PDB file of C-alpha atoms in Angstrom:
ATOM      1  CA  MET K   1     -14.647   3.467 -16.132  1.00  0.00           C
ATOM      2  CA  THR K   2     -13.812   1.884 -13.118  1.00  0.00           C
ATOM      3  CA  ILE K   3     -10.153   0.471 -12.059  1.00  0.00           C
ATOM      4  CA  LYS K   4     -10.487  -2.566 -10.623  1.00  0.00           C
ATOM      5  CA  ILE K   5      -7.819  -3.158  -7.916  1.00  0.00           C
ATOM      6  CA  VAL K   6      -6.819  -5.590  -5.012  1.00  0.00           C
ATOM      7  CA  MET K   7      -5.337  -4.411  -2.151  1.00  0.00           C
ATOM      8  CA  ASP K   8      -2.808  -6.330  -0.398  1.00  0.00           C
ATOM      9  CA  THR K   9      -1.765  -4.386   2.740  1.00  0.00           C
ATOM     10  CA  ASP K  10      -0.958  -4.335   6.466  1.00  0.00           C
ATOM     11  CA  PRO K  11      -2.784  -1.847   8.617  1.00  0.00           C
ATOM     12  CA  GLY K  12      -0.935   0.312   9.526  1.00  0.00           C
ATOM     13  CA  ILE K  13      -2.361   4.062  10.046  1.00  0.00           C
ATOM     14  CA  ASP K  14      -1.541   5.048   6.366  1.00  0.00           C
ATOM     15  CA  ASP K  15      -2.964   1.826   5.095  1.00  0.00           C
ATOM     16  CA  ALA K  16      -6.100   2.487   6.742  1.00  0.00           C
ATOM     17  CA  ALA K  17      -6.136   6.269   4.884  1.00  0.00           C
ATOM     18  CA  ALA K  18      -5.385   4.343   1.721  1.00  0.00           C
ATOM     19  CA  LEU K  19      -8.167   1.911   2.295  1.00  0.00           C
ATOM     20  CA  THR K  20     -10.595   4.404   3.099  1.00  0.00           C
ATOM     21  CA  MET K  21      -9.729   6.211  -0.457  1.00  0.00           C
ATOM     22  CA  ALA K  22     -10.270   3.131  -2.279  1.00  0.00           C
ATOM     23  CA  LEU K  23     -13.328   2.050  -0.606  1.00  0.00           C
ATOM     24  CA  ASN K  24     -15.221   5.397  -1.289  1.00  0.00           C
ATOM     25  CA  ASP K  25     -13.604   6.748  -4.539  1.00  0.00           C
ATOM     26  CA  PRO K  26     -16.242   5.900  -7.119  1.00  0.00           C
ATOM     27  CA  GLN K  27     -13.764   5.468  -9.748  1.00  0.00           C
ATOM     28  CA  ILE K  28     -12.178   2.485  -7.981  1.00  0.00           C
ATOM     29  CA  GLU K  29     -13.750  -0.838  -7.612  1.00  0.00           C
ATOM     30  CA  LEU K  30     -11.463  -2.546  -4.441  1.00  0.00           C
ATOM     31  CA  LYS K  31     -12.501  -6.533  -5.127  1.00  0.00           C
ATOM     32  CA  LEU K  32     -10.748  -7.992  -2.136  1.00  0.00           C
ATOM     33  CA  ILE K  33      -8.543  -6.923   0.556  1.00  0.00           C
ATOM     34  CA  THR K  34      -5.595  -9.271   1.619  1.00  0.00           C
ATOM     35  CA  SER K  35      -3.633  -8.811   4.810  1.00  0.00           C
ATOM     36  CA  VAL K  36       0.349  -9.512   5.607  1.00  0.00           C
ATOM     37  CA  ALA K  37       2.267  -9.463   8.467  1.00  0.00           C
ATOM     38  CA  GLY K  38       4.331  -5.999   8.270  1.00  0.00           C
ATOM     39  CA  ASN K  39       3.522  -3.033  10.358  1.00  0.00           C
ATOM     40  CA  VAL K  40       2.171  -5.638  13.196  1.00  0.00           C
ATOM     41  CA  THR K  41       1.197  -8.950  13.387  1.00  0.00           C
ATOM     42  CA  VAL K  42      -0.818 -10.736  10.916  1.00  0.00           C
ATOM     43  CA  ASP K  43      -3.687 -11.335  12.914  1.00  0.00           C
ATOM     44  CA  LYS K  44      -3.742  -7.325  14.025  1.00  0.00           C
ATOM     45  CA  THR K  45      -3.339  -6.105  10.322  1.00  0.00           C
ATOM     46  CA  THR K  46      -6.418  -8.582   9.497  1.00  0.00           C
ATOM     47  CA  LYS K  47      -8.538  -7.316  11.962  1.00  0.00           C
ATOM     48  CA  ASN K  48      -7.422  -3.439  11.123  1.00  0.00           C
ATOM     49  CA  ALA K  49      -8.612  -3.993   7.717  1.00  0.00           C
ATOM     50  CA  GLN K  50     -11.816  -5.550   8.468  1.00  0.00           C
ATOM     51  CA  LYS K  51     -12.480  -2.519  11.157  1.00  0.00           C
ATOM     52  CA  ILE K  52     -12.236   0.029   8.526  1.00  0.00           C
ATOM     53  CA  VAL K  53     -14.623  -2.232   5.974  1.00  0.00           C
ATOM     54  CA  ARG K  54     -16.860  -2.387   8.638  1.00  0.00           C
ATOM     55  CA  PHE K  55     -16.310   1.806   9.771  1.00  0.00           C
ATOM     56  CA  PHE K  56     -17.591   2.348   6.081  1.00  0.00           C
ATOM     57  CA  ASN K  57     -20.553  -0.729   6.209  1.00  0.00           C
ATOM     58  CA  LYS K  58     -18.954  -2.207   2.732  1.00  0.00           C
ATOM     59  CA  LYS K  59     -19.138  -5.539   1.384  1.00  0.00           C
ATOM     60  CA  VAL K  60     -15.600  -6.170   0.444  1.00  0.00           C
ATOM     61  CA  PRO K  61     -13.890  -9.502   1.325  1.00  0.00           C
ATOM     62  CA  VAL K  62     -11.081  -9.820   3.631  1.00  0.00           C
ATOM     63  CA  ALA K  63      -8.513 -12.547   3.700  1.00  0.00           C
ATOM     64  CA  ALA K  64      -5.787 -13.241   5.975  1.00  0.00           C
ATOM     65  CA  GLY K  65      -2.254 -13.813   4.485  1.00  0.00           C
ATOM     66  CA  ALA K  66       1.289 -14.697   5.576  1.00  0.00           C
ATOM     67  CA  LYS K  67       2.776 -14.520   9.128  1.00  0.00           C
ATOM     68  CA  GLN K  68       6.053 -13.964   8.289  1.00  0.00           C
ATOM     69  CA  PRO K  69       8.205 -13.228   5.311  1.00  0.00           C
ATOM     70  CA  LEU K  70       9.773 -15.784   2.849  1.00  0.00           C
ATOM     71  CA  ILE K  71      13.238 -16.391   4.647  1.00  0.00           C
ATOM     72  CA  LYS K  72      14.218 -13.328   6.700  1.00  0.00           C
ATOM     73  CA  GLU K  73      12.783 -12.696  10.362  1.00  0.00           C
ATOM     74  CA  PHE K  74      10.160 -10.791  10.882  1.00  0.00           C
ATOM     75  CA  GLU K  75      10.601  -7.199  12.117  1.00  0.00           C
ATOM     76  CA  ASP K  76       7.445  -5.448  12.717  1.00  0.00           C
ATOM     77  CA  ALA K  77       6.698  -1.417  12.892  1.00  0.00           C
ATOM     78  CA  ALA K  78       4.753  -1.182  16.095  1.00  0.00           C
ATOM     79  CA  ARG K  79       7.383   1.509  17.076  1.00  0.00           C
ATOM     80  CA  ILE K  80       5.548   3.935  14.646  1.00  0.00           C
ATOM     81  CA  HIS K  81       1.849   2.654  14.381  1.00  0.00           C
ATOM     82  CA  GLY K  82       1.364   1.255  17.519  1.00  0.00           C
ATOM     83  CA  GLU K  83       0.607  -2.208  19.420  1.00  0.00           C
ATOM     84  CA  SER K  84      -2.714  -2.594  17.860  1.00  0.00           C
ATOM     85  CA  GLY K  85      -1.471  -0.785  14.797  1.00  0.00           C
ATOM     86  CA  MET K  86      -4.294   1.365  14.293  1.00  0.00           C
ATOM     87  CA  PRO K  87      -4.638   3.799  17.924  1.00  0.00           C
ATOM     88  CA  GLY K  88      -6.553   6.408  18.642  1.00  0.00           C
ATOM     89  CA  TYR K  89     -10.132   5.482  17.111  1.00  0.00           C
ATOM     90  CA  GLU K  90     -13.029   3.329  18.959  1.00  0.00           C
ATOM     91  CA  PHE K  91     -13.880   1.083  16.068  1.00  0.00           C
ATOM     92  CA  PRO K  92     -17.197  -1.152  15.828  1.00  0.00           C
ATOM     93  CA  GLU K  93     -16.410  -4.582  17.475  1.00  0.00           C
ATOM     94  CA  ASP K  94     -19.025  -6.036  15.166  1.00  0.00           C
ATOM     95  CA  LEU K  95     -16.513  -6.825  12.415  1.00  0.00           C
ATOM     96  CA  PRO K  96     -17.251  -9.095   9.464  1.00  0.00           C
ATOM     97  CA  LYS K  97     -15.467 -12.678   9.365  1.00  0.00           C
ATOM     98  CA  PRO K  98     -12.415 -12.935   6.954  1.00  0.00           C
ATOM     99  CA  LEU K  99     -12.999 -15.146   4.106  1.00  0.00           C
ATOM    100  CA  ASP K 100     -12.190 -19.127   5.241  1.00  0.00           C
ATOM    101  CA  VAL K 101      -9.370 -19.298   2.472  1.00  0.00           C
ATOM    102  CA  SER K 102      -5.827 -17.988   2.685  1.00  0.00           C
ATOM    103  CA  ALA K 103      -4.834 -14.623   1.148  1.00  0.00           C
ATOM    104  CA  VAL K 104      -3.323 -16.675  -1.801  1.00  0.00           C
ATOM    105  CA  GLU K 105      -6.473 -18.757  -2.795  1.00  0.00           C
ATOM    106  CA  ALA K 106      -8.208 -15.408  -2.550  1.00  0.00           C
ATOM    107  CA  LEU K 107      -6.269 -13.671  -4.863  1.00  0.00           C
ATOM    108  CA  ARG K 108      -5.924 -16.128  -7.317  1.00  0.00           C
ATOM    109  CA  GLU K 109      -9.868 -16.722  -7.293  1.00  0.00           C
ATOM    110  CA  THR K 110     -10.527 -12.901  -7.824  1.00  0.00           C
ATOM    111  CA  ILE K 111      -7.896 -12.363 -10.444  1.00  0.00           C
ATOM    112  CA  MET K 112      -8.839 -15.609 -12.724  1.00  0.00           C
ATOM    113  CA  ASN K 113     -12.881 -14.951 -12.004  1.00  0.00           C
ATOM    114  CA  SER K 114     -12.890 -11.548 -12.894  1.00  0.00           C
ATOM    115  CA  ASP K 115     -13.981  -9.893 -16.164  1.00  0.00           C
ATOM    116  CA  GLU K 116     -11.046  -7.558 -16.578  1.00  0.00           C
ATOM    117  CA  LYS K 117      -7.697  -7.233 -15.545  1.00  0.00           C
ATOM    118  CA  ILE K 118      -6.635  -6.078 -12.141  1.00  0.00           C
ATOM    119  CA  THR K 119      -4.492  -3.887 -10.966  1.00  0.00           C
ATOM    120  CA  LEU K 120      -2.692  -5.308  -7.987  1.00  0.00           C
ATOM    121  CA  VAL K 121      -1.729  -2.439  -4.906  1.00  0.00           C
ATOM    122  CA  PRO K 122       0.595  -4.199  -2.583  1.00  0.00           C
ATOM    123  CA  THR K 123       0.894  -1.670   0.281  1.00  0.00           C
ATOM    124  CA  GLY K 124       2.543  -3.915   2.761  1.00  0.00           C
ATOM    125  CA  SER K 125       5.465  -6.669   2.180  1.00  0.00           C
ATOM    126  CA  TYR K 126       5.128  -8.364  -0.762  1.00  0.00           C
ATOM    127  CA  THR K 127       4.845 -11.997   0.653  1.00  0.00           C
ATOM    128  CA  ASN K 128       1.441 -12.775  -0.363  1.00  0.00           C
ATOM    129  CA  ILE K 129       2.284 -11.604  -4.028  1.00  0.00           C
ATOM    130  CA  ALA K 130       5.296 -13.578  -4.112  1.00  0.00           C
ATOM    131  CA  LEU K 131       3.395 -16.574  -2.919  1.00  0.00           C
ATOM    132  CA  LEU K 132       0.943 -16.040  -5.619  1.00  0.00           C
ATOM    133  CA  PHE K 133       3.444 -15.757  -8.556  1.00  0.00           C
ATOM    134  CA  SER K 134       5.225 -18.802  -7.305  1.00  0.00           C
ATOM    135  CA  GLU K 135       2.036 -21.421  -6.535  1.00  0.00           C
ATOM    136  CA  TYR K 136      -0.150 -19.940  -9.416  1.00  0.00           C
ATOM    137  CA  PRO K 137       1.821 -18.441 -12.215  1.00  0.00           C
ATOM    138  CA  GLU K 138      -0.814 -18.438 -14.671  1.00  0.00           C
ATOM    139  CA  VAL K 139      -2.453 -15.405 -12.800  1.00  0.00           C
ATOM    140  CA  LYS K 140       0.472 -13.448 -14.195  1.00  0.00           C
ATOM    141  CA  ASP K 141      -1.442 -12.937 -17.431  1.00  0.00           C
ATOM    142  CA  HIS K 142      -4.946 -11.773 -16.015  1.00  0.00           C
ATOM    143  CA  ILE K 143      -2.536  -8.665 -13.847  1.00  0.00           C
ATOM    144  CA  GLU K 144      -2.767  -5.308 -15.489  1.00  0.00           C
ATOM    145  CA  ARG K 145       0.058  -3.744 -13.806  1.00  0.00           C
ATOM    146  CA  ILE K 146       1.091  -3.546 -10.033  1.00  0.00           C
ATOM    147  CA  VAL K 147       1.132  -0.338  -8.341  1.00  0.00           C
ATOM    148  CA  ALA K 148       3.177  -1.180  -5.254  1.00  0.00           C
ATOM    149  CA  MET K 149       4.378   1.130  -2.187  1.00  0.00           C
ATOM    150  CA  GLY K 150       8.070   0.451  -1.716  1.00  0.00           C
ATOM    151  CA  GLY K 151      11.449   1.059  -2.075  1.00  0.00           C
ATOM    152  CA  SER K 152      13.572   4.167  -2.448  1.00  0.00           C
ATOM    153  CA  LEU K 153      16.504   5.611  -4.871  1.00  0.00           C
ATOM    154  CA  GLY K 154      18.227   7.283  -2.090  1.00  0.00           C
ATOM    155  CA  LYS K 155      17.835   7.137   1.597  1.00  0.00           C
ATOM    156  CA  GLY K 156      15.917   4.124   3.430  1.00  0.00           C
ATOM    157  CA  ASN K 157      13.834   4.542   6.895  1.00  0.00           C
ATOM    158  CA  MET K 158      14.928   1.211   8.346  1.00  0.00           C
ATOM    159  CA  THR K 159      18.195   1.282   7.200  1.00  0.00           C
ATOM    160  CA  SER K 160      20.120   3.984   5.560  1.00  0.00           C
ATOM    161  CA  ALA K 161      19.678   1.954   2.297  1.00  0.00           C
ATOM    162  CA  ALA K 162      16.221  -0.011   2.910  1.00  0.00           C
ATOM    163  CA  GLU K 163      12.405   1.177   2.870  1.00  0.00           C
ATOM    164  CA  PHE K 164      10.386  -1.011   5.216  1.00  0.00           C
ATOM    165  CA  ASN K 165       8.096  -2.915   2.879  1.00  0.00           C
ATOM    166  CA  VAL K 166      11.052  -4.061   0.921  1.00  0.00           C
ATOM    167  CA  PHE K 167      13.488  -4.551   3.873  1.00  0.00           C
ATOM    168  CA  THR K 168      10.499  -6.822   5.505  1.00  0.00           C
ATOM    169  CA  ASP K 169      10.577  -9.513   2.573  1.00  0.00           C
ATOM    170  CA  PRO K 170      13.608  -8.420   0.300  1.00  0.00           C
ATOM    171  CA  ASP K 171      12.719 -12.294  -1.298  1.00  0.00           C
ATOM    172  CA  ALA K 172       9.597 -11.624  -2.117  1.00  0.00           C
ATOM    173  CA  ALA K 173      10.591  -8.109  -3.433  1.00  0.00           C
ATOM    174  CA  LYS K 174      12.782  -9.586  -5.793  1.00  0.00           C
ATOM    175  CA  ILE K 175      10.408 -12.242  -6.911  1.00  0.00           C
ATOM    176  CA  MET K 176       7.941  -9.553  -7.568  1.00  0.00           C
ATOM    177  CA  TYR K 177      10.123  -7.418  -9.434  1.00  0.00           C
ATOM    178  CA  HIS K 178      11.259 -10.122 -11.723  1.00  0.00           C
ATOM    179  CA  ALA K 179       7.620 -11.430 -12.350  1.00  0.00           C
ATOM    180  CA  GLY K 180       7.340  -9.571 -16.155  1.00  0.00           C
ATOM    181  CA  ILE K 181       4.250  -7.503 -14.926  1.00  0.00           C
ATOM    182  CA  PRO K 182       4.353  -3.833 -15.255  1.00  0.00           C
ATOM    183  CA  ILE K 183       5.247  -2.421 -12.136  1.00  0.00           C
ATOM    184  CA  THR K 184       5.088   1.353 -10.704  1.00  0.00           C
ATOM    185  CA  MET K 185       7.341   1.779  -7.758  1.00  0.00           C
ATOM    186  CA  VAL K 186       5.752   4.421  -5.406  1.00  0.00           C
ATOM    187  CA  GLY K 187       8.418   4.730  -3.115  1.00  0.00           C
ATOM    188  CA  LEU K 188      10.288   6.886  -0.402  1.00  0.00           C
ATOM    189  CA  ASP K 189      11.333   9.822  -3.416  1.00  0.00           C
ATOM    190  CA  ILE K 190       7.648  10.529  -3.263  1.00  0.00           C
ATOM    191  CA  THR K 191       6.182  10.094  -0.020  1.00  0.00           C
ATOM    192  CA  MET K 192       8.674  11.638   1.813  1.00  0.00           C
ATOM    193  CA  LYS K 193       7.748  15.036  -0.256  1.00  0.00           C
ATOM    194  CA  ALA K 194       3.732  14.813  -0.177  1.00  0.00           C
ATOM    195  CA  LEU K 195       3.554  15.181   3.524  1.00  0.00           C
ATOM    196  CA  LEU K 196       0.214  15.743   5.230  1.00  0.00           C
ATOM    197  CA  THR K 197       0.452  19.157   6.680  1.00  0.00           C
ATOM    198  CA  PRO K 198      -0.810  20.217   9.692  1.00  0.00           C
ATOM    199  CA  GLU K 199      -2.839  22.417   8.188  1.00  0.00           C
ATOM    200  CA  SER K 200      -4.540  19.607   6.468  1.00  0.00           C
ATOM    201  CA  LEU K 201      -4.602  17.551   9.433  1.00  0.00           C
ATOM    202  CA  ALA K 202      -6.325  20.098  11.668  1.00  0.00           C
ATOM    203  CA  LYS K 203      -8.873  20.765   8.951  1.00  0.00           C
ATOM    204  CA  LEU K 204      -9.790  16.774   8.900  1.00  0.00           C
ATOM    205  CA  GLU K 205     -10.729  16.542  12.309  1.00  0.00           C
ATOM    206  CA  THR K 206     -13.950  18.516  11.748  1.00  0.00           C
ATOM    207  CA  MET K 207     -14.760  17.738   8.456  1.00  0.00           C
ATOM    208  CA  ASN K 208     -17.144  14.528   8.838  1.00  0.00           C
ATOM    209  CA  GLU K 209     -16.855  11.471  11.125  1.00  0.00           C
ATOM    210  CA  THR K 210     -14.568  10.107   8.376  1.00  0.00           C
ATOM    211  CA  GLY K 211     -12.162  12.933   8.970  1.00  0.00           C
ATOM    212  CA  LYS K 212     -12.026  12.516  12.570  1.00  0.00           C
ATOM    213  CA  MET K 213     -11.324   9.130  12.380  1.00  0.00           C
ATOM    214  CA  LEU K 214      -8.340   9.555   9.948  1.00  0.00           C
ATOM    215  CA  HIS K 215      -7.313  12.654  12.346  1.00  0.00           C
ATOM    216  CA  ASP K 216      -7.498  10.642  15.511  1.00  0.00           C
ATOM    217  CA  ILE K 217      -5.474   7.680  14.336  1.00  0.00           C
ATOM    218  CA  ILE K 218      -3.147   9.792  11.917  1.00  0.00           C
ATOM    219  CA  ILE K 219      -2.218  11.816  15.154  1.00  0.00           C
ATOM    220  CA  HIS K 220      -0.392   8.688  16.633  1.00  0.00           C
ATOM    221  CA  ASP K 221       1.852   7.868  13.487  1.00  0.00           C
ATOM    222  CA  GLY K 222       5.500   8.028  14.555  1.00  0.00           C
ATOM    223  CA  ASP K 223       6.507   8.919  11.224  1.00  0.00           C
ATOM    224  CA  ASN K 224       6.108  12.897  11.527  1.00  0.00           C
ATOM    225  CA  SER K 225       7.955  15.845  11.669  1.00  0.00           C
ATOM    226  CA  ASP K 226       7.181  19.710  11.941  1.00  0.00           C
ATOM    227  CA  GLN K 227       6.461  19.722   8.113  1.00  0.00           C
ATOM    228  CA  GLY K 228       3.888  16.959   8.463  1.00  0.00           C
ATOM    229  CA  ILE K 229       3.160  13.311   8.624  1.00  0.00           C
ATOM    230  CA  ALA K 230       3.981  10.697   5.493  1.00  0.00           C
ATOM    231  CA  MET K 231       1.181   8.966   4.026  1.00  0.00           C
ATOM    232  CA  HIS K 232       2.976   6.613   2.370  1.00  0.00           C
ATOM    233  CA  ASP K 233       0.434   4.358   1.073  1.00  0.00           C
ATOM    234  CA  VAL K 234      -1.923   6.732   0.045  1.00  0.00           C
ATOM    235  CA  ASN K 235       0.203   7.674  -2.575  1.00  0.00           C
ATOM    236  CA  THR K 236      -0.534   4.402  -4.631  1.00  0.00           C
ATOM    237  CA  ILE K 237      -4.396   5.623  -4.907  1.00  0.00           C
ATOM    238  CA  PHE K 238      -3.384   9.199  -5.695  1.00  0.00           C
ATOM    239  CA  TYR K 239      -1.247   7.914  -8.523  1.00  0.00           C
ATOM    240  CA  LEU K 240      -4.000   5.517  -9.712  1.00  0.00           C
ATOM    241  CA  LEU K 241      -6.251   8.694  -9.947  1.00  0.00           C
ATOM    242  CA  HIS K 242      -3.753  11.377 -10.834  1.00  0.00           C
ATOM    243  CA  PRO K 243      -0.633  10.406 -12.456  1.00  0.00           C
ATOM    244  CA  GLU K 244      -0.321  13.619 -13.967  1.00  0.00           C
ATOM    245  CA  ALA K 245       0.645  14.877 -10.615  1.00  0.00           C
ATOM    246  CA  ILE K 246       3.598  12.604 -10.114  1.00  0.00           C
ATOM    247  CA  LYS K 247       6.837  12.172 -12.029  1.00  0.00           C
ATOM    248  CA  THR K 248       8.112   8.945 -13.098  1.00  0.00           C
ATOM    249  CA  GLU K 249      11.170   7.183 -14.745  1.00  0.00           C
ATOM    250  CA  LYS K 250      11.527   3.802 -16.236  1.00  0.00           C
ATOM    251  CA  MET K 251      14.754   2.326 -14.754  1.00  0.00           C
ATOM    252  CA  TRP K 252      15.731  -1.615 -14.090  1.00  0.00           C
ATOM    253  CA  ILE K 253      15.196  -2.259 -10.052  1.00  0.00           C
ATOM    254  CA  ASP K 254      17.397  -4.540  -8.540  1.00  0.00           C
ATOM    255  CA  ILE K 255      16.520  -6.238  -4.781  1.00  0.00           C
ATOM    256  CA  VAL K 256      19.069  -6.377  -2.540  1.00  0.00           C
ATOM    257  CA  THR K 257      18.489  -9.487  -0.628  1.00  0.00           C
ATOM    258  CA  ASP K 258      21.464  -9.827   1.852  1.00  0.00           C
ATOM    259  CA  GLY K 259      24.118  -8.177   3.698  1.00  0.00           C
ATOM    260  CA  PRO K 260      24.120  -5.150   5.449  1.00  0.00           C
ATOM    261  CA  ALA K 261      22.248  -3.402   2.487  1.00  0.00           C
ATOM    262  CA  ILE K 262      19.176  -5.720   2.368  1.00  0.00           C
ATOM    263  CA  GLY K 263      15.960  -4.711   1.233  1.00  0.00           C
ATOM    264  CA  GLU K 264      17.610  -1.756  -1.000  1.00  0.00           C
ATOM    265  CA  THR K 265      15.989  -1.016  -4.283  1.00  0.00           C
ATOM    266  CA  VAL K 266      19.136  -0.386  -6.663  1.00  0.00           C
ATOM    267  CA  GLY K 267      18.038   1.676  -9.194  1.00  0.00           C
ATOM    268  CA  ASP K 268      19.968   1.541 -12.886  1.00  0.00           C
ATOM    269  CA  ILE K 269      19.507   5.453 -13.375  1.00  0.00           C
ATOM    270  CA  ARG K 270      22.261   5.363 -16.041  1.00  0.00           C
ATOM    271  CA  GLY K 271      20.934   2.364 -17.916  1.00  0.00           C
ATOM    272  CA  ALA K 272      24.609   0.962 -17.742  1.00  0.00           C
ATOM    273  CA  TYR K 273      23.471  -2.430 -16.689  1.00  0.00           C
ATOM    274  CA  HIS K 274      21.059  -4.135 -18.447  1.00  0.00           C
ATOM    275  CA  ASP K 275      21.147  -3.371 -21.724  1.00  0.00           C
ATOM    276  CA  GLY K 276      18.672  -0.764 -21.766  1.00  0.00           C
ATOM    277  CA  LYS K 277      15.960  -3.060 -20.334  1.00  0.00           C
ATOM    278  CA  THR K 278      13.898  -1.581 -17.435  1.00  0.00           C
ATOM    279  CA  ASN K 279      11.201  -3.778 -14.837  1.00  0.00           C
ATOM    280  CA  ALA K 280       9.918  -0.672 -13.306  1.00  0.00           C
ATOM    281  CA  ASN K 281       8.143   2.695 -13.567  1.00  0.00           C
ATOM    282  CA  VAL K 282       9.600   4.749 -10.780  1.00  0.00           C
ATOM    283  CA  CYS K 283       8.251   7.658  -9.159  1.00  0.00           C
ATOM    284  CA  VAL K 284      10.337  10.483  -8.995  1.00  0.00           C
ATOM    285  CA  ASP K 285       8.634  13.645  -7.840  1.00  0.00           C
ATOM    286  CA  ILE K 286       4.899  14.631  -6.721  1.00  0.00           C
ATOM    287  CA  ASP K 287       3.055  17.677  -6.434  1.00  0.00           C
ATOM    288  CA  ALA K 288       2.732  17.601  -2.694  1.00  0.00           C
ATOM    289  CA  GLN K 289       0.173  20.551  -2.509  1.00  0.00           C
ATOM    290  CA  ALA K 290      -2.224  18.596  -5.386  1.00  0.00           C
ATOM    291  CA  PHE K 291      -1.812  15.685  -2.984  1.00  0.00           C
ATOM    292  CA  ASN K 292      -2.778  17.453   0.330  1.00  0.00           C
ATOM    293  CA  GLU K 293      -5.712  19.184  -2.131  1.00  0.00           C
ATOM    294  CA  TRP K 294      -7.152  15.530  -2.996  1.00  0.00           C
ATOM    295  CA  PHE K 295      -6.659  14.112   0.275  1.00  0.00           C
ATOM    296  CA  LEU K 296      -8.956  16.787   1.783  1.00  0.00           C
ATOM    297  CA  GLU K 297     -11.488  16.427  -1.235  1.00  0.00           C
ATOM    298  CA  GLU K 298     -11.967  12.692  -1.175  1.00  0.00           C
ATOM    299  CA  VAL K 299     -12.488  12.765   2.687  1.00  0.00           C
ATOM    300  CA  SER K 300     -14.860  15.504   2.279  1.00  0.00           C
ATOM    301  CA  LYS K 301     -17.058  13.724  -0.391  1.00  0.00           C
ATOM    302  CA  ILE K 302     -17.564  10.920   1.817  1.00  0.00           C
ATOM    303  CA  ASN K 303     -21.226  10.542   3.281  1.00  0.00           C
ATOM    304  CA  LYS K 304     -19.889   9.217   6.851  1.00  0.00           C
TER     305      LYS K 304
END
């Protein structure tokens, strides 16, 4: 039985790796890719999504989404992902055309026309998701769950408080977390533990053409250390396929939408302030070795 998903994404190096897994794992049926401004501008994130689809000769449609956050001024992450968002590899230029409808319209059509409930996997800012829920609230009943990369119970990576995706559009994050749909928060609490190690990265280069492509873009990722490189967005796909490798805790998550802590995801870790209610399943720990082994195994199985 396959998991039917839609990915709302802002490629981005780790997004490209997440798309690679979602496009090729037989347990996942990727119905639609929607792009959003985030790591780079939306014209670039759309093109980068198209590049990954074209690289694997898949027929998954791509729809361009929001150019800017709902309210907050847009700030990209080109300092981490490069000006193009996906440097280091020469992709084909004969790209499939994006859909001639917006991401929001494509999301609505895909969700409402699916014979099974859809799992939403946002790995960029949540602007498209917020617009979808605001304009077409009826889609909520047709969504199984949301598995979202973003947030942190501890230290951020944009400020000491805020993680990038939530920081980019905190108002959208607030709408998504208050939508009443089951949400799993795949945040820095695990993504900074499950680093792709230097040993794993070295193995990628000679594995196959997919491995070479991933190696060549990952080495340009500015989010790295001697211990490895954070593959933030790939953790969403790993969670979908191997939830047993990730520890989660249910709690209420509030989003800070202004002030110096803008973009912070505040977890009610004691269950003290919301009458025992929760709105998120928060990932708090991960088997980093299992993540690395799975990453390499997934790539090795790709026939390219």
